[in-house]
């Protein structure tokens, strides 16, 4: 018996793009429930952090005219980056502030709470970060709590533009998605000193 014949057709880049969009359109309804909604909860006091009234010039697509406005716009931009990649029926609340942190620390983020053994939990006896647990359960398991706690340093002169044109400065929009990821579930919950599990 002969080998089955195979025809290879080369598609133009335009036809390949159309095919990819068609496949995406057919699968989008079954793979994603829609973009996740992020809510930035400003916990800074008046006059500091997100509320800093220091005048600044718009930079790199960030149209804020005060330091506080530009910080908030950068946070919202970074949240949209994650939003476009995640689906969740429950809004993800990030409790955020700019504050003085230790030397060399740009920022940090992590879950406000964790849950286990909730409806639709994939594994029993396993702790899940709040945002992920809510997504899996389909409801806000702890509606009185925010989901992620984010702290960023007032000791650094961050580039607050949205265009990745930061030069030698630390790009806040590049740092934020990394830190948000820790709050979304890309972190572990065991003790680093003893190894004890939560």
CSV table of C-alpha atoms in Angstrom, one decimal:
chain,number,residue,atom,x,y,z
A,1,UNK,CA,0.0,0.0,0.0
A,2,UNK,CA,1.2,3.4,-0.9
A,3,UNK,CA,1.6,6.3,1.5
A,4,UNK,CA,-1.3,8.7,1.6
A,5,UNK,CA,-0.6,11.8,-0.5
A,6,UNK,CA,-0.5,15.2,1.1
A,7,UNK,CA,-0.9,18.6,-0.5
A,8,UNK,CA,0.8,21.6,1.0
A,9,UNK,CA,-0.8,24.9,0.3
A,10,UNK,CA,1.1,28.1,1.0
A,11,UNK,CA,-1.2,30.9,2.3
A,12,UNK,CA,-0.4,34.5,1.8
A,13,UNK,CA,0.1,36.5,5.0
A,14,UNK,CA,-3.3,38.1,4.5
A,15,UNK,CA,-5.1,34.8,4.0
A,16,UNK,CA,-3.3,33.3,7.0
A,17,UNK,CA,-4.3,36.3,9.1
A,18,UNK,CA,-8.0,35.9,8.0
A,19,UNK,CA,-7.9,32.2,8.8
A,20,UNK,CA,-6.4,32.9,12.2
A,21,UNK,CA,-9.2,35.5,12.9
A,22,UNK,CA,-11.8,33.0,11.8
A,23,UNK,CA,-10.5,30.3,14.1
A,24,UNK,CA,-10.3,32.8,16.9
A,25,UNK,CA,-13.9,34.0,16.3
A,26,UNK,CA,-15.2,30.4,16.3
A,27,UNK,CA,-13.4,29.5,19.6
A,28,UNK,CA,-13.7,32.8,21.4
A,29,UNK,CA,-17.1,32.1,22.7
A,30,UNK,CA,-16.1,28.8,24.2
A,31,UNK,CA,-12.7,29.7,25.6
A,32,UNK,CA,-13.2,33.1,27.2
A,33,UNK,CA,-16.1,34.5,29.2
A,34,UNK,CA,-14.9,38.0,28.4
A,35,UNK,CA,-12.2,40.3,29.7
A,36,UNK,CA,-11.7,40.5,33.4
A,37,UNK,CA,-12.7,43.8,35.1
A,38,UNK,CA,-10.0,45.3,37.3
A,39,UNK,CA,-10.8,48.0,39.9
A,40,UNK,CA,-8.0,50.1,41.4
A,41,UNK,CA,-8.8,51.0,45.0
A,42,UNK,CA,-6.8,54.1,46.0
A,43,UNK,CA,-5.9,53.9,49.7
A,44,UNK,CA,-3.4,56.8,49.7
A,45,UNK,CA,-4.1,59.7,52.0
A,46,UNK,CA,-4.9,63.1,50.6
A,47,UNK,CA,-1.8,64.8,49.0
A,48,UNK,CA,0.4,61.7,48.7
A,49,UNK,CA,0.7,58.7,46.2
A,50,UNK,CA,-2.2,58.7,43.8
A,51,UNK,CA,-3.3,62.0,45.3
A,52,UNK,CA,0.0,63.8,44.9
A,53,UNK,CA,-0.8,67.2,43.4
A,54,UNK,CA,2.7,67.9,42.1
A,55,UNK,CA,2.3,69.3,38.6
A,56,UNK,CA,3.9,67.3,35.8
A,57,UNK,CA,3.9,67.4,32.0
A,58,UNK,CA,2.1,64.6,30.1
A,59,UNK,CA,4.6,61.9,29.0
A,60,UNK,CA,4.6,58.9,26.7
A,61,UNK,CA,0.8,58.8,26.2
A,62,UNK,CA,0.1,59.4,29.8
A,63,UNK,CA,-2.1,62.5,29.8
A,64,UNK,CA,-2.1,63.1,33.6
A,65,UNK,CA,-1.2,66.6,34.7
A,66,UNK,CA,-0.2,65.8,38.3
A,67,UNK,CA,2.1,63.1,39.6
A,68,UNK,CA,-0.8,61.3,41.3
A,69,UNK,CA,-2.9,61.3,38.1
A,70,UNK,CA,-0.1,59.9,36.1
A,71,UNK,CA,0.5,57.1,38.7
A,72,UNK,CA,-3.2,56.1,38.6
A,73,UNK,CA,-3.3,56.2,34.8
A,74,UNK,CA,-0.2,53.9,34.7
A,75,UNK,CA,-1.9,51.5,37.1
A,76,UNK,CA,-5.1,51.5,35.0
A,77,UNK,CA,-3.0,50.9,31.9
A,78,UNK,CA,-1.2,47.9,33.4
A,79,UNK,CA,-4.6,46.5,34.7
A,80,UNK,CA,-5.9,46.7,31.1
A,81,UNK,CA,-2.9,44.6,30.0
A,82,UNK,CA,-4.0,41.8,32.3
A,83,UNK,CA,-7.7,42.4,31.6
A,84,UNK,CA,-7.2,41.6,27.9
A,85,UNK,CA,-5.7,38.2,28.8
A,86,UNK,CA,-8.0,37.0,31.7
A,87,UNK,CA,-11.6,36.1,32.0
A,88,UNK,CA,-13.5,36.3,35.2
A,89,UNK,CA,-17.1,37.0,36.1
A,90,UNK,CA,-16.0,38.7,39.3
A,91,UNK,CA,-14.2,42.1,39.3
A,92,UNK,CA,-10.6,41.9,40.6
A,93,UNK,CA,-10.0,44.6,43.2
A,94,UNK,CA,-6.5,45.9,43.6
A,95,UNK,CA,-6.0,47.8,46.9
A,96,UNK,CA,-3.1,50.1,45.9
A,97,UNK,CA,-0.9,52.8,47.3
A,98,UNK,CA,2.4,54.6,46.8
A,99,UNK,CA,4.4,54.6,50.0
A,100,UNK,CA,8.0,54.5,51.3
A,101,UNK,CA,9.4,51.0,50.9
A,102,UNK,CA,12.8,49.5,51.8
A,103,UNK,CA,16.0,50.3,49.9
A,104,UNK,CA,16.0,48.9,46.4
A,105,UNK,CA,12.4,47.8,46.5
A,106,UNK,CA,10.3,49.1,43.6
A,107,UNK,CA,7.1,47.6,44.7
A,108,UNK,CA,5.3,44.4,45.8
A,109,UNK,CA,1.9,42.8,45.5
A,110,UNK,CA,0.2,39.7,46.8
A,111,UNK,CA,-3.2,38.3,47.6
A,112,UNK,CA,-5.2,39.9,50.4
A,113,UNK,CA,-6.8,36.5,51.2
A,114,UNK,CA,-6.9,32.9,50.1
A,115,UNK,CA,-9.8,30.4,50.0
A,116,UNK,CA,-10.1,26.6,49.8
A,117,UNK,CA,-12.9,24.0,49.4
A,118,UNK,CA,-15.2,26.5,47.7
A,119,UNK,CA,-17.8,25.5,45.0
A,120,UNK,CA,-16.0,24.5,41.8
A,121,UNK,CA,-12.6,24.3,43.5
A,122,UNK,CA,-10.4,22.0,41.3
A,123,UNK,CA,-8.6,20.4,44.3
A,124,UNK,CA,-9.9,20.0,47.8
A,125,UNK,CA,-7.7,21.1,50.7
A,126,UNK,CA,-5.8,23.5,48.4
A,127,UNK,CA,-5.5,27.2,49.0
A,128,UNK,CA,-6.2,29.6,46.0
A,129,UNK,CA,-5.4,33.3,45.8
A,130,UNK,CA,-8.6,35.4,46.1
A,131,UNK,CA,-8.9,36.5,42.5
A,132,UNK,CA,-8.4,33.0,41.2
A,133,UNK,CA,-10.8,31.4,43.7
A,134,UNK,CA,-13.5,34.0,42.8
A,135,UNK,CA,-13.1,33.2,39.1
A,136,UNK,CA,-13.3,29.5,39.7
A,137,UNK,CA,-16.3,29.8,42.1
A,138,UNK,CA,-18.1,32.3,39.8
A,139,UNK,CA,-18.9,34.6,42.8
A,140,UNK,CA,-17.0,36.9,45.1
A,141,UNK,CA,-16.3,34.6,48.0
A,142,UNK,CA,-15.2,37.4,50.3
A,143,UNK,CA,-17.1,40.5,49.1
A,144,UNK,CA,-15.9,42.7,51.9
A,145,UNK,CA,-12.3,42.2,50.9
A,146,UNK,CA,-10.2,43.5,48.1
A,147,UNK,CA,-8.3,40.8,46.2
A,148,UNK,CA,-4.8,42.1,45.7
A,149,UNK,CA,-2.7,44.4,47.9
A,150,UNK,CA,-0.1,46.5,45.9
A,151,UNK,CA,2.5,48.8,47.4
A,152,UNK,CA,4.8,50.9,45.2
A,153,UNK,CA,7.8,53.0,46.3
A,154,UNK,CA,7.7,56.8,46.5
A,155,UNK,CA,11.6,56.6,46.7
A,156,UNK,CA,12.0,55.9,42.9
A,157,UNK,CA,11.6,58.3,40.0
A,158,UNK,CA,9.5,56.0,37.8
A,159,UNK,CA,8.9,56.6,34.1
A,160,UNK,CA,5.1,57.0,34.0
A,161,UNK,CA,4.7,57.0,30.2
A,162,UNK,CA,2.7,54.2,28.5
A,163,UNK,CA,5.0,53.8,25.5
A,164,UNK,CA,7.9,51.7,26.9
A,165,UNK,CA,10.3,54.6,26.1
A,166,UNK,CA,11.7,54.8,29.6
A,167,UNK,CA,15.4,55.3,29.0
A,168,UNK,CA,17.4,54.8,32.2
A,169,UNK,CA,14.4,55.1,34.5
A,170,UNK,CA,12.4,52.3,36.0
A,171,UNK,CA,9.3,51.8,33.8
A,172,UNK,CA,6.3,51.6,36.2
A,173,UNK,CA,4.0,50.0,33.5
A,174,UNK,CA,6.6,47.3,33.0
A,175,UNK,CA,6.9,46.5,36.7
A,176,UNK,CA,3.2,46.6,37.5
A,177,UNK,CA,2.0,43.5,35.5
A,178,UNK,CA,4.7,41.4,37.1
A,179,UNK,CA,3.6,42.5,40.6
A,180,UNK,CA,-0.1,42.1,39.8
A,181,UNK,CA,0.7,38.5,38.7
A,182,UNK,CA,1.8,37.7,42.3
A,183,UNK,CA,-1.6,38.8,43.5
A,184,UNK,CA,-3.4,36.8,40.7
A,185,UNK,CA,-1.8,33.5,41.8
A,186,UNK,CA,1.8,33.5,40.6
A,187,UNK,CA,3.3,33.1,44.0
A,188,UNK,CA,3.5,30.4,46.7
A,189,UNK,CA,2.0,30.4,50.1
A,190,UNK,CA,4.5,28.3,52.1
A,191,UNK,CA,6.9,29.7,54.8
A,192,UNK,CA,10.3,30.5,53.3
A,193,UNK,CA,12.0,29.9,56.7
A,194,UNK,CA,10.3,26.6,57.8
A,195,UNK,CA,8.8,25.3,54.6
A,196,UNK,CA,5.5,24.9,56.4
A,197,UNK,CA,2.4,25.0,54.1
A,198,UNK,CA,-0.4,27.4,54.7
